[in-house]
Amino acid sequence: MTQGLHRAVQRQAQEIALVHLDDQGERRWTFAQLMDEVARQAAALQARGVRAGDRMVLLSGNSDVLIMAILACPPWVW
């Protein structure tokens, strides 16, 4: 799921990958920042014991946070 993100980080790490607009303003994420956050969330899932075959539920509004959580899910969830 993150192969494209890895390639984008190698080719254009400082380009804007994601923009989220809400009532509090705008958040912009470069490919490098997005990859770092996804890796951090994935490591947190592993540290909490998420393993192959586990089922996960994501509950979130449409936001940049949801996109990062989806990308951080282990590949076996898909």
mmCIF file of the N, C-alpha and C atoms, coordinates in Angstrom:
data_MODEL
# 
_entry.id   MODEL 
# 
loop_
_atom_site.group_PDB 
_atom_site.id 
_atom_site.type_symbol 
_atom_site.label_atom_id 
_atom_site.label_alt_id 
_atom_site.label_comp_id 
_atom_site.label_asym_id 
_atom_site.label_entity_id 
_atom_site.label_seq_id 
_atom_site.pdbx_PDB_ins_code 
_atom_site.Cartn_x 
_atom_site.Cartn_y 
_atom_site.Cartn_z 
_atom_site.occupancy 
_atom_site.B_iso_or_equiv 
_atom_site.pdbx_formal_charge 
_atom_site.auth_seq_id 
_atom_site.auth_comp_id 
_atom_site.auth_asym_id 
_atom_site.auth_atom_id 
_atom_site.pdbx_PDB_model_num 
ATOM 1   N N  . MET A 1 1  ? 0.810   -1.200  0.000  1.00 0.00 ? 1  MET A N  1 
ATOM 2   C CA . MET A 1 1  ? 0.000   0.000   0.000  1.00 0.00 ? 1  MET A CA 1 
ATOM 3   C C  . MET A 1 1  ? 0.853   1.262   0.000  1.00 0.00 ? 1  MET A C  1 
ATOM 4   N N  . THR A 1 2  ? 2.037   1.201   0.599  1.00 0.00 ? 2  THR A N  1 
ATOM 5   C CA . THR A 1 2  ? 2.861   2.412   0.698  1.00 0.00 ? 2  THR A CA 1 
ATOM 6   C C  . THR A 1 2  ? 4.003   2.448   -0.314 1.00 0.00 ? 2  THR A C  1 
ATOM 7   N N  . GLN A 1 3  ? 4.036   1.517   -1.266 1.00 0.00 ? 3  GLN A N  1 
ATOM 8   C CA . GLN A 1 3  ? 5.124   1.519   -2.250 1.00 0.00 ? 3  GLN A CA 1 
ATOM 9   C C  . GLN A 1 3  ? 5.179   2.827   -3.023 1.00 0.00 ? 3  GLN A C  1 
ATOM 10  N N  . GLY A 1 4  ? 4.034   3.328   -3.428 1.00 0.00 ? 4  GLY A N  1 
ATOM 11  C CA . GLY A 1 4  ? 3.990   4.604   -4.142 1.00 0.00 ? 4  GLY A CA 1 
ATOM 12  C C  . GLY A 1 4  ? 4.495   5.748   -3.290 1.00 0.00 ? 4  GLY A C  1 
ATOM 13  N N  . LEU A 1 5  ? 4.168   5.724   -2.021 1.00 0.00 ? 5  LEU A N  1 
ATOM 14  C CA . LEU A 1 5  ? 4.645   6.761   -1.111 1.00 0.00 ? 5  LEU A CA 1 
ATOM 15  C C  . LEU A 1 5  ? 6.160   6.685   -0.958 1.00 0.00 ? 5  LEU A C  1 
ATOM 16  N N  . HIS A 1 6  ? 6.705   5.487   -0.847 1.00 0.00 ? 6  HIS A N  1 
ATOM 17  C CA . HIS A 1 6  ? 8.161   5.330   -0.761 1.00 0.00 ? 6  HIS A CA 1 
ATOM 18  C C  . HIS A 1 6  ? 8.847   5.891   -2.012 1.00 0.00 ? 6  HIS A C  1 
ATOM 19  N N  . ARG A 1 7  ? 8.292   5.590   -3.189 1.00 0.00 ? 7  ARG A N  1 
ATOM 20  C CA . ARG A 1 7  ? 8.875   6.114   -4.430 1.00 0.00 ? 7  ARG A CA 1 
ATOM 21  C C  . ARG A 1 7  ? 8.789   7.635   -4.473 1.00 0.00 ? 7  ARG A C  1 
ATOM 22  N N  . ALA A 1 8  ? 7.665   8.179   -4.043 1.00 0.00 ? 8  ALA A N  1 
ATOM 23  C CA . ALA A 1 8  ? 7.503   9.636   -4.051 1.00 0.00 ? 8  ALA A CA 1 
ATOM 24  C C  . ALA A 1 8  ? 8.501   10.301  -3.107 1.00 0.00 ? 8  ALA A C  1 
ATOM 25  N N  . VAL A 1 9  ? 8.761   9.703   -1.961 1.00 0.00 ? 9  VAL A N  1 
ATOM 26  C CA . VAL A 1 9  ? 9.741   10.255  -1.022 1.00 0.00 ? 9  VAL A CA 1 
ATOM 27  C C  . VAL A 1 9  ? 11.126  10.270  -1.660 1.00 0.00 ? 9  VAL A C  1 
ATOM 28  N N  . GLN A 1 10 ? 11.474  9.214   -2.399 1.00 0.00 ? 10 GLN A N  1 
ATOM 29  C CA . GLN A 1 10 ? 12.780  9.153   -3.054 1.00 0.00 ? 10 GLN A CA 1 
ATOM 30  C C  . GLN A 1 10 ? 12.905  10.214  -4.150 1.00 0.00 ? 10 GLN A C  1 
ATOM 31  N N  . ARG A 1 11 ? 11.827  10.484  -4.857 1.00 0.00 ? 11 ARG A N  1 
ATOM 32  C CA . ARG A 1 11 ? 11.882  11.378  -6.021 1.00 0.00 ? 11 ARG A CA 1 
ATOM 33  C C  . ARG A 1 11 ? 11.570  12.831  -5.705 1.00 0.00 ? 11 ARG A C  1 
ATOM 34  N N  . GLN A 1 12 ? 10.663  13.062  -4.746 1.00 0.00 ? 12 GLN A N  1 
ATOM 35  C CA . GLN A 1 12 ? 10.206  14.437  -4.512 1.00 0.00 ? 12 GLN A CA 1 
ATOM 36  C C  . GLN A 1 12 ? 9.823   14.641  -3.049 1.00 0.00 ? 12 GLN A C  1 
ATOM 37  N N  . ALA A 1 13 ? 10.740  14.361  -2.179 1.00 0.00 ? 13 ALA A N  1 
ATOM 38  C CA . ALA A 1 13 ? 10.475  14.349  -0.735 1.00 0.00 ? 13 ALA A CA 1 
ATOM 39  C C  . ALA A 1 13 ? 9.879   15.652  -0.215 1.00 0.00 ? 13 ALA A C  1 
ATOM 40  N N  . GLN A 1 14 ? 10.285  16.779  -0.772 1.00 0.00 ? 14 GLN A N  1 
ATOM 41  C CA . GLN A 1 14 ? 9.832   18.064  -0.235 1.00 0.00 ? 14 GLN A CA 1 
ATOM 42  C C  . GLN A 1 14 ? 8.624   18.656  -0.975 1.00 0.00 ? 14 GLN A C  1 
ATOM 43  N N  . GLU A 1 15 ? 8.075   17.905  -1.916 1.00 0.00 ? 15 GLU A N  1 
ATOM 44  C CA . GLU A 1 15 ? 6.854   18.346  -2.611 1.00 0.00 ? 15 GLU A CA 1 
ATOM 45  C C  . GLU A 1 15 ? 5.637   18.098  -1.714 1.00 0.00 ? 15 GLU A C  1 
ATOM 46  N N  . ILE A 1 16 ? 4.600   18.892  -1.888 1.00 0.00 ? 16 ILE A N  1 
ATOM 47  C CA . ILE A 1 16 ? 3.380   18.735  -1.100 1.00 0.00 ? 16 ILE A CA 1 
ATOM 48  C C  . ILE A 1 16 ? 2.636   17.483  -1.552 1.00 0.00 ? 16 ILE A C  1 
ATOM 49  N N  . ALA A 1 17 ? 2.325   16.615  -0.591 1.00 0.00 ? 17 ALA A N  1 
ATOM 50  C CA . ALA A 1 17 ? 1.632   15.366  -0.878 1.00 0.00 ? 17 ALA A CA 1 
ATOM 51  C C  . ALA A 1 17 ? 0.167   15.434  -0.474 1.00 0.00 ? 17 ALA A C  1 
ATOM 52  N N  . LEU A 1 18 ? -0.139  16.207  0.557  1.00 0.00 ? 18 LEU A N  1 
ATOM 53  C CA . LEU A 1 18 ? -1.475  16.193  1.136  1.00 0.00 ? 18 LEU A CA 1 
ATOM 54  C C  . LEU A 1 18 ? -1.783  17.556  1.729  1.00 0.00 ? 18 LEU A C  1 
ATOM 55  N N  . VAL A 1 19 ? -2.980  18.042  1.457  1.00 0.00 ? 19 VAL A N  1 
ATOM 56  C CA . VAL A 1 19 ? -3.441  19.305  2.038  1.00 0.00 ? 19 VAL A CA 1 
ATOM 57  C C  . VAL A 1 19 ? -4.801  19.047  2.665  1.00 0.00 ? 19 VAL A C  1 
ATOM 58  N N  . HIS A 1 20 ? -4.965  19.466  3.912  1.00 0.00 ? 20 HIS A N  1 
ATOM 59  C CA . HIS A 1 20 ? -6.249  19.320  4.595  1.00 0.00 ? 20 HIS A CA 1 
ATOM 60  C C  . HIS A 1 20 ? -6.733  20.699  5.022  1.00 0.00 ? 20 HIS A C  1 
ATOM 61  N N  . LEU A 1 21 ? -7.947  21.020  4.653  1.00 0.00 ? 21 LEU A N  1 
ATOM 62  C CA . LEU A 1 21 ? -8.565  22.284  5.038  1.00 0.00 ? 21 LEU A CA 1 
ATOM 63  C C  . LEU A 1 21 ? -9.693  21.995  6.012  1.00 0.00 ? 21 LEU A C  1 
ATOM 64  N N  . ASP A 1 22 ? -9.737  22.755  7.109  1.00 0.00 ? 22 ASP A N  1 
ATOM 65  C CA . ASP A 1 22 ? -10.855 22.639  8.040  1.00 0.00 ? 22 ASP A CA 1 
ATOM 66  C C  . ASP A 1 22 ? -11.115 23.995  8.682  1.00 0.00 ? 22 ASP A C  1 
ATOM 67  N N  . ASP A 1 23 ? -11.933 24.025  9.714  1.00 0.00 ? 23 ASP A N  1 
ATOM 68  C CA . ASP A 1 23 ? -12.292 25.285  10.364 1.00 0.00 ? 23 ASP A CA 1 
ATOM 69  C C  . ASP A 1 23 ? -11.099 25.997  10.993 1.00 0.00 ? 23 ASP A C  1 
ATOM 70  N N  . GLN A 1 24 ? -10.084 25.234  11.363 1.00 0.00 ? 24 GLN A N  1 
ATOM 71  C CA . GLN A 1 24 ? -8.920  25.832  12.000 1.00 0.00 ? 24 GLN A CA 1 
ATOM 72  C C  . GLN A 1 24 ? -7.830  26.231  11.020 1.00 0.00 ? 24 GLN A C  1 
ATOM 73  N N  . GLY A 1 25 ? -8.050  26.012  9.749  1.00 0.00 ? 25 GLY A N  1 
ATOM 74  C CA . GLY A 1 25 ? -7.062  26.411  8.760  1.00 0.00 ? 25 GLY A CA 1 
ATOM 75  C C  . GLY A 1 25 ? -6.649  25.283  7.844  1.00 0.00 ? 25 GLY A C  1 
ATOM 76  N N  . GLU A 1 26 ? -5.391  25.319  7.474  1.00 0.00 ? 26 GLU A N  1 
ATOM 77  C CA . GLU A 1 26 ? -4.865  24.402  6.474  1.00 0.00 ? 26 GLU A CA 1 
ATOM 78  C C  . GLU A 1 26 ? -3.640  23.681  7.029  1.00 0.00 ? 26 GLU A C  1 
ATOM 79  N N  . ARG A 1 27 ? -3.575  22.389  6.774  1.00 0.00 ? 27 ARG A N  1 
ATOM 80  C CA . ARG A 1 27 ? -2.372  21.619  7.102  1.00 0.00 ? 27 ARG A CA 1 
ATOM 81  C C  . ARG A 1 27 ? -1.826  21.057  5.798  1.00 0.00 ? 27 ARG A C  1 
ATOM 82  N N  . ARG A 1 28 ? -0.529  21.247  5.600  1.00 0.00 ? 28 ARG A N  1 
ATOM 83  C CA . ARG A 1 28 ? 0.149   20.730  4.417  1.00 0.00 ? 28 ARG A CA 1 
ATOM 84  C C  . ARG A 1 28 ? 1.199   19.727  4.857  1.00 0.00 ? 28 ARG A C  1 
ATOM 85  N N  . TRP A 1 29 ? 1.275   18.620  4.132  1.00 0.00 ? 29 TRP A N  1 
ATOM 86  C CA . TRP A 1 29 ? 2.230   17.555  4.423  1.00 0.00 ? 29 TRP A CA 1 
ATOM 87  C C  . TRP A 1 29 ? 3.065   17.299  3.179  1.00 0.00 ? 29 TRP A C  1 
ATOM 88  N N  . THR A 1 30 ? 4.387   17.340  3.324  1.00 0.00 ? 30 THR A N  1 
ATOM 89  C CA . THR A 1 30 ? 5.245   16.929  2.215  1.00 0.00 ? 30 THR A CA 1 
ATOM 90  C C  . THR A 1 30 ? 5.261   15.398  2.193  1.00 0.00 ? 30 THR A C  1 
ATOM 91  N N  . PHE A 1 31 ? 5.783   14.837  1.115  1.00 0.00 ? 31 PHE A N  1 
ATOM 92  C CA . PHE A 1 31 ? 5.882   13.381  1.043  1.00 0.00 ? 31 PHE A CA 1 
ATOM 93  C C  . PHE A 1 31 ? 6.744   12.834  2.189  1.00 0.00 ? 31 PHE A C  1 
ATOM 94  N N  . ALA A 1 32 ? 7.837   13.535  2.506  1.00 0.00 ? 32 ALA A N  1 
ATOM 95  C CA . ALA A 1 32 ? 8.710   13.083  3.594  1.00 0.00 ? 32 ALA A CA 1 
ATOM 96  C C  . ALA A 1 32 ? 7.990   13.136  4.941  1.00 0.00 ? 32 ALA A C  1 
ATOM 97  N N  . GLN A 1 33 ? 7.270   14.223  5.204  1.00 0.00 ? 33 GLN A N  1 
ATOM 98  C CA . GLN A 1 33 ? 6.524   14.334  6.456  1.00 0.00 ? 33 GLN A CA 1 
ATOM 99  C C  . GLN A 1 33 ? 5.430   13.272  6.546  1.00 0.00 ? 33 GLN A C  1 
ATOM 100 N N  . LEU A 1 34 ? 4.745   13.054  5.439  1.00 0.00 ? 34 LEU A N  1 
ATOM 101 C CA . LEU A 1 34 ? 3.686   12.050  5.403  1.00 0.00 ? 34 LEU A CA 1 
ATOM 102 C C  . LEU A 1 34 ? 4.265   10.667  5.688  1.00 0.00 ? 34 LEU A C  1 
ATOM 103 N N  . MET A 1 35 ? 5.380   10.333  5.051  1.00 0.00 ? 35 MET A N  1 
ATOM 104 C CA . MET A 1 35 ? 6.012   9.027   5.270  1.00 0.00 ? 35 MET A CA 1 
ATOM 105 C C  . MET A 1 35 ? 6.449   8.875   6.721  1.00 0.00 ? 35 MET A C  1 
ATOM 106 N N  . ASP A 1 36 ? 7.024   9.920   7.308  1.00 0.00 ? 36 ASP A N  1 
ATOM 107 C CA . ASP A 1 36 ? 7.451   9.860   8.705  1.00 0.00 ? 36 ASP A CA 1 
ATOM 108 C C  . ASP A 1 36 ? 6.266   9.601   9.633  1.00 0.00 ? 36 ASP A C  1 
ATOM 109 N N  . GLU A 1 37 ? 5.157   10.291  9.401  1.00 0.00 ? 37 GLU A N  1 
ATOM 110 C CA . GLU A 1 37 ? 3.980   10.120  10.255 1.00 0.00 ? 37 GLU A CA 1 
ATOM 111 C C  . GLU A 1 37 ? 3.359   8.739   10.076 1.00 0.00 ? 37 GLU A C  1 
ATOM 112 N N  . VAL A 1 38 ? 3.285   8.267   8.856  1.00 0.00 ? 38 VAL A N  1 
ATOM 113 C CA . VAL A 1 38 ? 2.745   6.924   8.599  1.00 0.00 ? 38 VAL A CA 1 
ATOM 114 C C  . VAL A 1 38 ? 3.627   5.874   9.278  1.00 0.00 ? 38 VAL A C  1 
ATOM 115 N N  . ALA A 1 39 ? 4.943   6.019   9.173  1.00 0.00 ? 39 ALA A N  1 
ATOM 116 C CA . ALA A 1 39 ? 5.861   5.072   9.816  1.00 0.00 ? 39 ALA A CA 1 
ATOM 117 C C  . ALA A 1 39 ? 5.706   5.105   11.333 1.00 0.00 ? 39 ALA A C  1 
ATOM 118 N N  . ARG A 1 40 ? 5.524   6.300   11.901 1.00 0.00 ? 40 ARG A N  1 
ATOM 119 C CA . ARG A 1 40 ? 5.338   6.428   13.347 1.00 0.00 ? 40 ARG A CA 1 
ATOM 120 C C  . ARG A 1 40 ? 4.058   5.725   13.784 1.00 0.00 ? 40 ARG A C  1 
ATOM 121 N N  . GLN A 1 41 ? 2.974   5.929   13.038 1.00 0.00 ? 41 GLN A N  1 
ATOM 122 C CA . GLN A 1 41 ? 1.706   5.289   13.391 1.00 0.00 ? 41 GLN A CA 1 
ATOM 123 C C  . GLN A 1 41 ? 1.782   3.770   13.210 1.00 0.00 ? 41 GLN A C  1 
ATOM 124 N N  . ALA A 1 42 ? 2.436   3.317   12.160 1.00 0.00 ? 42 ALA A N  1 
ATOM 125 C CA . ALA A 1 42 ? 2.587   1.874   11.936 1.00 0.00 ? 42 ALA A CA 1 
ATOM 126 C C  . ALA A 1 42 ? 3.378   1.233   13.070 1.00 0.00 ? 42 ALA A C  1 
ATOM 127 N N  . ALA A 1 43 ? 4.435   1.901   13.520 1.00 0.00 ? 43 ALA A N  1 
ATOM 128 C CA . ALA A 1 43 ? 5.235   1.383   14.632 1.00 0.00 ? 43 ALA A CA 1 
ATOM 129 C C  . ALA A 1 43 ? 4.402   1.338   15.911 1.00 0.00 ? 43 ALA A C  1 
ATOM 130 N N  . ALA A 1 44 ? 3.547   2.328   16.115 1.00 0.00 ? 44 ALA A N  1 
ATOM 131 C CA . ALA A 1 44 ? 2.687   2.340   17.301 1.00 0.00 ? 44 ALA A CA 1 
ATOM 132 C C  . ALA A 1 44 ? 1.704   1.172   17.265 1.00 0.00 ? 44 ALA A C  1 
ATOM 133 N N  . LEU A 1 45 ? 1.171   0.861   16.092 1.00 0.00 ? 45 LEU A N  1 
ATOM 134 C CA . LEU A 1 45 ? 0.263   -0.285  15.970 1.00 0.00 ? 45 LEU A CA 1 
ATOM 135 C C  . LEU A 1 45 ? 0.997   -1.582  16.312 1.00 0.00 ? 45 LEU A C  1 
ATOM 136 N N  . GLN A 1 46 ? 2.195   -1.734  15.772 1.00 0.00 ? 46 GLN A N  1 
ATOM 137 C CA . GLN A 1 46 ? 2.985   -2.936  16.067 1.00 0.00 ? 46 GLN A CA 1 
ATOM 138 C C  . GLN A 1 46 ? 3.312   -3.023  17.560 1.00 0.00 ? 46 GLN A C  1 
ATOM 139 N N  . ALA A 1 47 ? 3.659   -1.902  18.159 1.00 0.00 ? 47 ALA A N  1 
ATOM 140 C CA . ALA A 1 47 ? 3.993   -1.889  19.583 1.00 0.00 ? 47 ALA A CA 1 
ATOM 141 C C  . ALA A 1 47 ? 2.791   -2.264  20.445 1.00 0.00 ? 47 ALA A C  1 
ATOM 142 N N  . ARG A 1 48 ? 1.604   -2.002  19.937 1.00 0.00 ? 48 ARG A N  1 
ATOM 143 C CA . ARG A 1 48 ? 0.382   -2.351  20.664 1.00 0.00 ? 48 ARG A CA 1 
ATOM 144 C C  . ARG A 1 48 ? -0.070  -3.777  20.374 1.00 0.00 ? 48 ARG A C  1 
ATOM 145 N N  . GLY A 1 49 ? 0.719   -4.499  19.583 1.00 0.00 ? 49 GLY A N  1 
ATOM 146 C CA . GLY A 1 49 ? 0.439   -5.909  19.371 1.00 0.00 ? 49 GLY A CA 1 
ATOM 147 C C  . GLY A 1 49 ? -0.390  -6.246  18.148 1.00 0.00 ? 49 GLY A C  1 
ATOM 148 N N  . VAL A 1 50 ? -0.590  -5.303  17.250 1.00 0.00 ? 50 VAL A N  1 
ATOM 149 C CA . VAL A 1 50 ? -1.331  -5.605  16.018 1.00 0.00 ? 50 VAL A CA 1 
ATOM 150 C C  . VAL A 1 50 ? -0.483  -6.537  15.172 1.00 0.00 ? 50 VAL A C  1 
ATOM 151 N N  . ARG A 1 51 ? -1.055  -7.674  14.808 1.00 0.00 ? 51 ARG A N  1 
ATOM 152 C CA . ARG A 1 51 ? -0.323  -8.700  14.071 1.00 0.00 ? 51 ARG A CA 1 
ATOM 153 C C  . ARG A 1 51 ? -1.125  -9.182  12.878 1.00 0.00 ? 51 ARG A C  1 
ATOM 154 N N  . ALA A 1 52 ? -0.488  -9.975  12.045 1.00 0.00 ? 52 ALA A N  1 
ATOM 155 C CA . ALA A 1 52 ? -1.136  -10.557 10.867 1.00 0.00 ? 52 ALA A CA 1 
ATOM 156 C C  . ALA A 1 52 ? -2.411  -11.280 11.281 1.00 0.00 ? 52 ALA A C  1 
ATOM 157 N N  . GLY A 1 53 ? -3.472  -11.037 10.547 1.00 0.00 ? 53 GLY A N  1 
ATOM 158 C CA . GLY A 1 53 ? -4.752  -11.678 10.808 1.00 0.00 ? 53 GLY A CA 1 
ATOM 159 C C  . GLY A 1 53 ? -5.662  -10.876 11.724 1.00 0.00 ? 53 GLY A C  1 
ATOM 160 N N  . ASP A 1 54 ? -5.131  -9.856  12.378 1.00 0.00 ? 54 ASP A N  1 
ATOM 161 C CA . ASP A 1 54 ? -5.955  -9.020  13.248 1.00 0.00 ? 54 ASP A CA 1 
ATOM 162 C C  . ASP A 1 54 ? -6.897  -8.162  12.409 1.00 0.00 ? 54 ASP A C  1 
ATOM 163 N N  . ARG A 1 55 ? -8.058  -7.896  12.956 1.00 0.00 ? 55 ARG A N  1 
ATOM 164 C CA . ARG A 1 55 ? -9.002  -6.996  12.302 1.00 0.00 ? 55 ARG A CA 1 
ATOM 165 C C  . ARG A 1 55 ? -8.893  -5.635  12.967 1.00 0.00 ? 55 ARG A C  1 
ATOM 166 N N  . MET A 1 56 ? -9.070  -4.607  12.146 1.00 0.00 ? 56 MET A N  1 
ATOM 167 C CA . MET A 1 56 ? -8.979  -3.245  12.666 1.00 0.00 ? 56 MET A CA 1 
ATOM 168 C C  . MET A 1 56 ? -10.185 -2.454  12.205 1.00 0.00 ? 56 MET A C  1 
ATOM 169 N N  . VAL A 1 57 ? -10.548 -1.478  13.012 1.00 0.00 ? 57 VAL A N  1 
ATOM 170 C CA . VAL A 1 57 ? -11.630 -0.559  12.673 1.00 0.00 ? 57 VAL A CA 1 
ATOM 171 C C  . VAL A 1 57 ? -11.070 0.850   12.793 1.00 0.00 ? 57 VAL A C  1 
ATOM 172 N N  . LEU A 1 58 ? -11.343 1.670   11.795 1.00 0.00 ? 58 LEU A N  1 
ATOM 173 C CA . LEU A 1 58 ? -10.954 3.075   11.841 1.00 0.00 ? 58 LEU A CA 1 
ATOM 174 C C  . LEU A 1 58 ? -12.224 3.911   11.875 1.00 0.00 ? 58 LEU A C  1 
ATOM 175 N N  . LEU A 1 59 ? -12.311 4.809   12.826 1.00 0.00 ? 59 LEU A N  1 
ATOM 176 C CA . LEU A 1 59 ? -13.450 5.703   12.927 1.00 0.00 ? 59 LEU A CA 1 
ATOM 177 C C  . LEU A 1 59 ? -12.912 7.123   12.921 1.00 0.00 ? 59 LEU A C  1 
ATOM 178 N N  . SER A 1 60 ? -13.238 7.845   11.867 1.00 0.00 ? 60 SER A N  1 
ATOM 179 C CA . SER A 1 60 ? -12.699 9.191   11.719 1.00 0.00 ? 60 SER A CA 1 
ATOM 180 C C  . SER A 1 60 ? -13.517 9.950   10.695 1.00 0.00 ? 60 SER A C  1 
ATOM 181 N N  . GLY A 1 61 ? -13.524 11.236  10.825 1.00 0.00 ? 61 GLY A N  1 
ATOM 182 C CA . GLY A 1 61 ? -14.083 12.062  9.774  1.00 0.00 ? 61 GLY A CA 1 
ATOM 183 C C  . GLY A 1 61 ? -13.122 12.098  8.601  1.00 0.00 ? 61 GLY A C  1 
ATOM 184 N N  . ASN A 1 62 ? -13.551 12.683  7.504  1.00 0.00 ? 62 ASN A N  1 
ATOM 185 C CA . ASN A 1 62 ? -12.668 12.822  6.342  1.00 0.00 ? 62 ASN A CA 1 
ATOM 186 C C  . ASN A 1 62 ? -11.583 13.835  6.681  1.00 0.00 ? 62 ASN A C  1 
ATOM 187 N N  . SER A 1 63 ? -10.348 13.357  6.771  1.00 0.00 ? 63 SER A N  1 
ATOM 188 C CA . SER A 1 63 ? -9.257  14.257  7.134  1.00 0.00 ? 63 SER A CA 1 
ATOM 189 C C  . SER A 1 63 ? -7.922  13.655  6.738  1.00 0.00 ? 63 SER A C  1 
ATOM 190 N N  . ASP A 1 64 ? -6.888  14.444  6.915  1.00 0.00 ? 64 ASP A N  1 
ATOM 191 C CA . ASP A 1 64 ? -5.536  13.963  6.678  1.00 0.00 ? 64 ASP A CA 1 
ATOM 192 C C  . ASP A 1 64 ? -5.188  12.862  7.679  1.00 0.00 ? 64 ASP A C  1 
ATOM 193 N N  . VAL A 1 65 ? -5.718  12.943  8.873  1.00 0.00 ? 65 VAL A N  1 
ATOM 194 C CA . VAL A 1 65 ? -5.466  11.935  9.900  1.00 0.00 ? 65 VAL A CA 1 
ATOM 195 C C  . VAL A 1 65 ? -5.977  10.569  9.447  1.00 0.00 ? 65 VAL A C  1 
ATOM 196 N N  . LEU A 1 66 ? -7.134  10.527  8.820  1.00 0.00 ? 66 LEU A N  1 
ATOM 197 C CA . LEU A 1 66 ? -7.690  9.273   8.327  1.00 0.00 ? 66 LEU A CA 1 
ATOM 198 C C  . LEU A 1 66 ? -6.798  8.673   7.239  1.00 0.00 ? 66 LEU A C  1 
ATOM 199 N N  . ILE A 1 67 ? -6.329  9.491   6.330  1.00 0.00 ? 67 ILE A N  1 
ATOM 200 C CA . ILE A 1 67 ? -5.464  8.993   5.255  1.00 0.00 ? 67 ILE A CA 1 
ATOM 201 C C  . ILE A 1 67 ? -4.192  8.383   5.835  1.00 0.00 ? 67 ILE A C  1 
ATOM 202 N N  . MET A 1 68 ? -3.604  9.050   6.820  1.00 0.00 ? 68 MET A N  1 
ATOM 203 C CA . MET A 1 68 ? -2.388  8.520   7.431  1.00 0.00 ? 68 MET A CA 1 
ATOM 204 C C  . MET A 1 68 ? -2.675  7.223   8.183  1.00 0.00 ? 68 MET A C  1 
ATOM 205 N N  . ALA A 1 69 ? -3.804  7.149   8.858  1.00 0.00 ? 69 ALA A N  1 
ATOM 206 C CA . ALA A 1 69 ? -4.156  5.919   9.585  1.00 0.00 ? 69 ALA A CA 1 
ATOM 207 C C  . ALA A 1 69 ? -4.353  4.756   8.619  1.00 0.00 ? 69 ALA A C  1 
ATOM 208 N N  . ILE A 1 70 ? -4.995  5.008   7.501  1.00 0.00 ? 70 ILE A N  1 
ATOM 209 C CA . ILE A 1 70 ? -5.193  3.951   6.499  1.00 0.00 ? 70 ILE A CA 1 
ATOM 210 C C  . ILE A 1 70 ? -3.847  3.461   5.981  1.00 0.00 ? 70 ILE A C  1 
ATOM 211 N N  . LEU A 1 71 ? -2.962  4.390   5.665  1.00 0.00 ? 71 LEU A N  1 
ATOM 212 C CA . LEU A 1 71 ? -1.643  4.007   5.156  1.00 0.00 ? 71 LEU A CA 1 
ATOM 213 C C  . LEU A 1 71 ? -0.813  3.276   6.208  1.00 0.00 ? 71 LEU A C  1 
ATOM 214 N N  . ALA A 1 72 ? -1.051  3.572   7.490  1.00 0.00 ? 72 ALA A N  1 
ATOM 215 C CA . ALA A 1 72 ? -0.283  2.931   8.557  1.00 0.00 ? 72 ALA A CA 1 
ATOM 216 C C  . ALA A 1 72 ? -0.766  1.516   8.862  1.00 0.00 ? 72 ALA A C  1 
ATOM 217 N N  . CYS A 1 73 ? -1.973  1.172   8.400  1.00 0.00 ? 73 CYS A N  1 
ATOM 218 C CA . CYS A 1 73 ? -2.493  -0.178  8.661  1.00 0.00 ? 73 CYS A CA 1 
ATOM 219 C C  . CYS A 1 73 ? -1.596  -1.208  7.993  1.00 0.00 ? 73 CYS A C  1 
ATOM 220 N N  . PRO A 1 74 ? -1.344  -2.280  8.688  1.00 0.00 ? 74 PRO A N  1 
ATOM 221 C CA . PRO A 1 74 ? -0.524  -3.337  8.097  1.00 0.00 ? 74 PRO A CA 1 
ATOM 222 C C  . PRO A 1 74 ? -1.143  -3.859  6.804  1.00 0.00 ? 74 PRO A C  1 
ATOM 223 N N  . PRO A 1 75 ? -0.316  -4.286  5.859  1.00 0.00 ? 75 PRO A N  1 
ATOM 224 C CA . PRO A 1 75 ? -0.821  -4.734  4.555  1.00 0.00 ? 75 PRO A CA 1 
ATOM 225 C C  . PRO A 1 75 ? -1.792  -5.897  4.660  1.00 0.00 ? 75 PRO A C  1 
ATOM 226 N N  . TRP A 1 76 ? -1.681  -6.706  5.693  1.00 0.00 ? 76 TRP A N  1 
ATOM 227 C CA . TRP A 1 76 ? -2.567  -7.854  5.782  1.00 0.00 ? 76 TRP A CA 1 
ATOM 228 C C  . TRP A 1 76 ? -4.008  -7.458  6.085  1.00 0.00 ? 76 TRP A C  1 
ATOM 229 N N  . VAL A 1 77 ? -4.248  -6.213  6.511  1.00 0.00 ? 77 VAL A N  1 
ATOM 230 C CA . VAL A 1 77 ? -5.609  -5.760  6.777  1.00 0.00 ? 77 VAL A CA 1 
ATOM 231 C C  . VAL A 1 77 ? -6.389  -5.658  5.479  1.00 0.00 ? 77 VAL A C  1 
ATOM 232 N N  . TRP A 1 78 ? -5.705  -5.345  4.380  1.00 0.00 ? 78 TRP A N  1 
ATOM 233 C CA . TRP A 1 78 ? -6.375  -5.161  3.097  1.00 0.00 ? 78 TRP A CA 1 
ATOM 234 C C  . TRP A 1 78 ? -6.693  -6.498  2.527  1.00 0.00 ? 78 TRP A C  1 
# 
